[in-house]
Short mmCIF file of C-alpha atoms and ligand atoms in Angstrom, two decimals:
data_model
loop_
_atom_site.label_atom_id
_atom_site.label_comp_id
_atom_site.label_asym_id
_atom_site.label_seq_id
_atom_site.Cartn_x
_atom_site.Cartn_y
_atom_site.Cartn_z
CA UNK A 532 0.03 -0.02 -0.03
CA UNK A 533 2.78 2.43 0.93
CA UNK A 534 5.66 3.04 -1.45
CA UNK A 535 9.23 4.23 -0.89
CA UNK A 536 9.17 7.99 -1.29
CA UNK A 537 10.86 9.27 -4.27
CA UNK A 538 11.33 12.80 -3.07
CA UNK A 539 13.29 12.11 0.15
CA UNK A 540 16.96 11.55 0.46
CA UNK A 541 16.98 8.98 3.20
CA UNK A 542 13.67 9.21 5.13
CA UNK A 543 11.44 6.15 4.31
CA UNK A 544 13.99 4.52 1.99
CA UNK A 545 13.86 1.56 4.22
CA UNK A 546 10.10 1.13 4.70
CA UNK A 547 8.80 -1.54 7.12
CA UNK A 548 5.04 -1.94 6.51
CA UNK A 549 2.96 -4.07 8.96
CA UNK A 550 -0.82 -4.22 8.48
CA UNK A 551 -1.34 -4.21 12.31
CA UNK A 552 0.77 -3.78 15.44
CA UNK A 553 0.50 -2.60 18.98
CA UNK A 554 2.63 0.60 18.49
CA UNK A 555 4.95 1.55 15.66
CA UNK A 556 7.03 3.43 18.24
CA UNK A 557 7.59 0.19 20.11
CA UNK A 558 8.47 -1.72 16.89
CA UNK A 559 10.72 1.04 15.76
CA UNK A 560 12.51 1.23 19.12
CA UNK A 561 13.44 -2.51 18.73
CA UNK A 562 14.79 -1.94 15.27
CA UNK A 563 16.54 1.29 16.14
CA UNK A 564 18.70 -0.50 18.68
CA UNK A 565 20.30 -2.49 15.92
CA UNK A 566 23.40 -0.94 14.19
CA UNK A 567 22.32 -2.26 10.80
CA UNK A 568 19.09 -0.42 10.84
CA UNK A 569 19.69 2.66 8.61
CA UNK A 570 18.80 6.16 9.72
CA UNK A 571 15.47 7.13 8.12
CA UNK A 572 13.86 3.67 8.48
CA UNK A 573 10.11 4.10 8.81
CA UNK A 574 7.74 1.61 10.53
CA UNK A 575 4.23 2.29 9.16
CA UNK A 576 0.90 0.48 9.92
CA UNK A 577 -2.73 0.69 9.14
CA UNK A 578 -3.88 -0.15 12.57
CA UNK A 579 -2.29 0.20 16.06
CA UNK A 580 -4.04 -1.76 18.73
CA UNK A 581 -2.16 0.05 21.56
CA UNK A 582 -1.02 3.33 19.96
CA UNK A 583 0.85 5.48 22.48
CA UNK A 584 0.48 9.26 22.98
CA UNK A 585 2.17 11.79 25.22
CA UNK A 586 1.99 11.57 29.03
CA UNK A 587 1.04 7.97 28.92
CA UNK A 588 -2.17 8.51 27.00
CA UNK A 589 -3.45 6.22 24.28
CA UNK A 590 -3.51 7.29 20.66
CA UNK A 591 -6.71 6.28 18.81
CA UNK A 592 -7.07 6.28 15.12
CA UNK A 593 -9.61 4.49 12.89
CA UNK A 594 -7.82 1.70 11.00
CA UNK A 595 -6.77 2.53 7.43
CA UNK A 596 -7.95 6.17 7.62
CA UNK A 597 -4.86 8.01 8.89
CA UNK A 598 -1.07 8.07 8.91
CA UNK A 599 0.45 6.25 11.88
CA UNK A 600 4.12 5.71 11.64
CA UNK A 601 7.49 6.00 13.30
CA UNK A 602 10.68 7.46 11.76
CA UNK A 603 13.97 6.24 13.08
CA UNK A 604 16.59 8.86 13.27
CA UNK A 605 20.17 8.72 14.56
CA UNK A 606 21.05 12.23 15.59
CA UNK A 607 24.47 11.62 17.00
CA UNK A 608 25.27 15.30 16.27
CA UNK A 609 22.82 16.43 18.97
CA UNK A 610 23.64 16.58 22.65
CA UNK A 611 21.16 15.24 24.98
CA UNK A 612 20.69 18.67 26.63
CA UNK A 613 19.60 20.10 23.26
CA UNK A 614 17.04 17.41 22.54
CA UNK A 615 14.21 19.92 22.32
CA UNK A 616 15.82 21.23 19.16
CA UNK A 617 14.75 17.93 17.49
CA UNK A 618 11.19 18.41 18.73
CA UNK A 619 11.14 21.92 17.23
CA UNK A 620 12.52 20.67 13.81
CA UNK A 621 9.93 17.82 13.61
CA UNK A 622 7.04 20.06 14.69
CA UNK A 623 8.06 22.77 12.14
CA UNK A 624 8.31 20.13 9.42
CA UNK A 625 4.97 18.68 10.10
CA UNK A 626 3.32 22.21 10.45
CA UNK A 627 4.95 23.15 7.09
CA UNK A 628 3.36 20.12 5.45
CA UNK A 629 -0.07 20.78 6.98
CA UNK A 630 0.13 24.46 5.99
CA UNK A 631 0.78 23.30 2.35
CA UNK A 632 -2.38 21.21 2.25
CA UNK A 633 -4.78 23.81 3.92
CA UNK A 634 -5.61 27.48 3.61
CA UNK A 635 -6.51 27.62 7.39
CA UNK A 636 -4.05 28.93 10.01
CA UNK A 637 -1.87 26.45 11.68
CA UNK A 638 -0.41 26.43 15.26
CA UNK A 639 1.95 24.37 17.20
CA UNK A 640 0.65 23.77 20.73
CA UNK A 641 3.59 23.28 23.08
CA UNK A 642 5.28 20.98 23.02
CA UNK A 643 4.25 19.54 19.73
CA UNK A 644 0.62 19.21 18.98
CA UNK A 645 -0.25 20.49 15.50
CA UNK A 646 -3.47 22.46 15.62
CA UNK A 647 -5.77 23.84 12.92
CA UNK A 648 -8.26 26.34 14.33
CA UNK A 649 -7.81 25.04 17.90
CA UNK A 650 -8.25 21.43 16.98
CA UNK A 651 -5.66 18.82 16.84
CA UNK A 652 -4.83 17.17 13.51
CA UNK A 653 -1.50 15.60 14.43
CA UNK A 654 0.22 14.19 17.56
CA UNK A 655 4.00 13.55 17.87
CA UNK A 656 5.69 11.14 20.32
CA UNK A 657 9.47 11.51 20.26
CA UNK A 658 11.29 8.89 22.25
CA UNK A 659 15.02 9.46 22.57
CA UNK A 660 17.58 6.80 23.45
CA UNK A 661 20.79 8.37 24.73
CA UNK A 662 24.30 7.25 23.97
CA UNK A 663 26.39 8.99 26.58
CA UNK A 664 25.88 12.75 26.21
CA UNK A 665 24.40 12.58 22.67
CA UNK A 666 21.21 11.07 21.19
CA UNK A 667 22.07 7.63 19.78
CA UNK A 668 18.60 6.95 18.41
CA UNK A 669 15.40 8.84 18.19
CA UNK A 670 11.98 7.36 17.48
CA UNK A 671 9.72 9.93 16.01
CA UNK A 672 6.18 8.70 16.20
CA UNK A 673 3.67 10.68 14.05
CA UNK A 674 -0.12 10.28 14.10
CA UNK A 675 -1.67 12.49 11.42
CA UNK A 676 -5.40 12.46 10.93
CA UNK A 677 -6.19 12.48 7.32
CA UNK A 678 -9.51 10.74 6.22
CA UNK A 679 -11.16 10.02 9.57
CA UNK A 680 -14.50 11.82 9.64
CA UNK A 681 -15.61 11.39 13.29
CA UNK A 682 -13.73 11.36 16.55
CA UNK A 683 -14.53 10.51 20.12
CA UNK A 684 -12.15 13.22 21.35
CA UNK A 685 -13.97 16.56 20.78
CA UNK A 686 -10.69 18.54 20.10
CA UNK A 687 -9.54 16.25 17.33
CA UNK A 688 -9.93 16.82 13.59
CA UNK A 689 -8.46 15.58 10.31
CA UNK A 690 -7.29 17.25 7.14
CA UNK A 691 -10.26 15.61 5.39
CA UNK A 692 -12.92 16.96 7.79
CA UNK A 693 -11.51 20.42 7.24
CA UNK A 694 -11.54 20.33 3.36
CA UNK A 695 -14.31 17.68 2.75
CA UNK A 696 -11.86 15.84 0.53
CA UNK A 697 -10.59 12.25 0.52
CA UNK A 698 -6.77 11.88 0.32
CA UNK A 699 -4.33 9.21 -0.84
CA UNK A 700 -2.41 8.22 2.38
CA UNK A 701 0.55 7.16 0.20
CA UNK A 702 0.80 10.61 -1.37
CA UNK A 703 0.37 12.51 1.91
CA UNK A 704 3.00 10.19 3.47
CA UNK A 705 5.50 11.19 0.88
CA UNK A 706 4.83 14.92 1.13
CA UNK A 707 4.95 14.85 4.97
CA UNK A 708 8.10 12.83 5.11
CA UNK A 709 9.82 15.20 2.60
CA UNK A 710 8.97 18.23 4.80
CA UNK A 711 10.12 16.55 7.98
CA UNK A 712 13.33 15.36 6.50
CA UNK A 713 14.01 18.85 5.16
CA UNK A 714 13.76 20.36 8.70
CA UNK A 715 15.81 17.60 10.14
CA UNK A 716 18.60 18.34 7.70
CA UNK A 717 18.33 21.98 8.44
CA UNK A 718 18.89 21.05 12.18
CA UNK A 719 21.83 18.86 11.17
CA UNK A 720 23.39 21.83 9.36
CA UNK A 721 23.37 23.59 12.62
CA UNK A 722 20.60 26.09 11.75
CA UNK A 723 18.52 25.42 14.97
CA UNK A 724 18.00 29.23 15.49
CA UNK A 725 16.06 29.34 12.22
CA UNK A 726 13.99 26.37 13.26
CA UNK A 727 13.35 27.85 16.74
CA UNK A 728 12.11 31.09 15.21
CA UNK A 729 9.73 29.27 12.90
CA UNK A 730 8.56 27.30 15.91
CA UNK A 731 7.98 30.37 18.03
CA UNK A 732 6.13 32.06 15.11
CA UNK A 733 3.71 29.21 15.17
CA UNK A 734 3.48 28.76 18.87
CA UNK A 735 -0.15 28.57 19.96
CA UNK A 736 -1.40 31.35 22.14
CA UNK A 737 1.93 33.09 22.24
CA UNK A 738 1.89 36.66 23.41
CA UNK A 739 -1.79 36.46 24.44
CA UNK A 740 -3.42 36.41 27.89
CA UNK A 741 -4.90 33.02 28.72
CA UNK A 742 -5.84 30.84 31.66
CA UNK A 743 -3.57 28.05 32.78
CA UNK A 744 -3.60 25.52 35.60
CA UNK A 745 -0.58 24.15 37.58
CA UNK A 746 -1.58 21.74 40.28
CA UNK A 747 -4.47 23.37 42.19
CA UNK A 748 -3.43 26.85 40.96
CA UNK A 749 -5.39 28.58 38.15
CA UNK A 750 -3.82 31.69 36.81
CA UNK A 751 -3.66 34.15 33.97
CA UNK A 752 -0.48 34.44 32.04
CA UNK A 753 1.11 35.20 28.63
CA UNK A 754 3.24 32.58 26.86
CA UNK A 755 6.50 34.19 25.95
CA UNK A 756 8.48 31.34 24.51
CA UNK A 757 10.29 28.08 25.36
CA UNK A 758 13.45 27.59 27.43
CA UNK A 759 16.51 25.77 26.05
CA UNK A 760 15.43 22.57 27.58
CA UNK A 761 12.02 22.83 26.16
CA UNK A 762 10.11 24.19 29.21
CA UNK A 763 7.21 26.59 28.47
CA UNK A 764 7.85 30.20 29.55
CA UNK A 765 4.76 31.99 30.86
CA UNK A 766 4.76 35.56 32.07
CA UNK A 767 2.59 35.61 35.16
CA UNK A 768 1.99 39.18 36.45
CA UNK A 769 5.37 40.34 35.27
CA UNK A 770 7.37 37.38 36.58
CA UNK A 771 8.55 34.69 34.15
CA UNK A 772 7.73 31.08 35.27
CA UNK A 773 8.75 27.90 33.43
CA UNK A 774 6.79 24.65 33.26
CA UNK A 775 7.54 21.10 32.17
CA UNK A 776 5.21 18.98 30.14
CA UNK A 777 3.28 17.50 33.13
CA UNK A 778 3.30 20.77 35.12
CA UNK A 779 0.87 23.04 33.31
CA UNK A 780 -2.44 22.67 31.50
CA UNK A 781 -3.98 25.12 29.03
CA UNK A 782 -7.64 26.06 30.12
C1 BTN B 1374 0.20 12.65 21.25
O1 BTN B 1374 -0.26 12.25 22.40
O2 BTN B 1374 -0.26 13.72 20.86
C2 BTN B 1374 1.21 11.85 20.52
C3 BTN B 1374 0.60 10.87 19.65
C4 BTN B 1374 1.55 10.10 18.84
C5 BTN B 1374 0.88 8.91 17.93
C6 BTN B 1374 1.83 8.32 17.15
S1 BTN B 1374 0.90 7.16 15.97
C7 BTN B 1374 2.49 6.40 15.46
C8 BTN B 1374 3.31 6.34 16.70
N1 BTN B 1374 3.15 5.18 17.37
C9 BTN B 1374 2.62 5.34 18.65
O3 BTN B 1374 2.30 4.36 19.41
N2 BTN B 1374 2.47 6.56 18.86
C10 BTN B 1374 2.91 7.40 17.67
#
């Protein structure tokens, strides 16, 4: 069903298709540990029975309707302390692809949800395996909603529900992978500042007053950016506070 993308340099050239699996991230992590697995290997499936999301959540997608795959990267050039740069590169690549398919405004909700008009069309789960002080292997799991028309989750949407069209998963896969590979290569060239600026330009609710919750505390604040280690910076009454992924919720 899927074909090796012609437009990429290395991403997806080794394509592992399985009709069904628990989680492509889990399969890809096993493959990624092997030295003979080339960088750019993609594990892709029509149906995950135990798809994994961020913060231990499940990722649900109707079989055969969406893109669910994991890209194996070996970013040995990236120090572990800079791993959020990879998150920025991947998020910007996916946002670039989504923007090329829609006329609607796109946003990246920190750390890496891709939103179209406040609704999530794509989730990303990046699992890094460290090798000393650098990243030996990174499993970039991408769940992109394409042709699914109804969702249990009220804040989810697909490209197809927005445009009313039906898409070829194989063609969208190639375009998406091309955009992601491009941003990854930009990162590899050392241009992380360029990627960070694009990430910040797209950052959801940046520079606007909104309500947040941290533990039992509810407060108004203004997102001002992201720290070097990927914590969300929120200006609360003139004081900057930073929050990790499990420490703050958008209300
Ligand atoms: C999120 O919670 O937003 C992240 C969702 C990531 C889902 C993708 S689907 C392919 C890959 N395999 C998984 O088990 N999860 C990721």
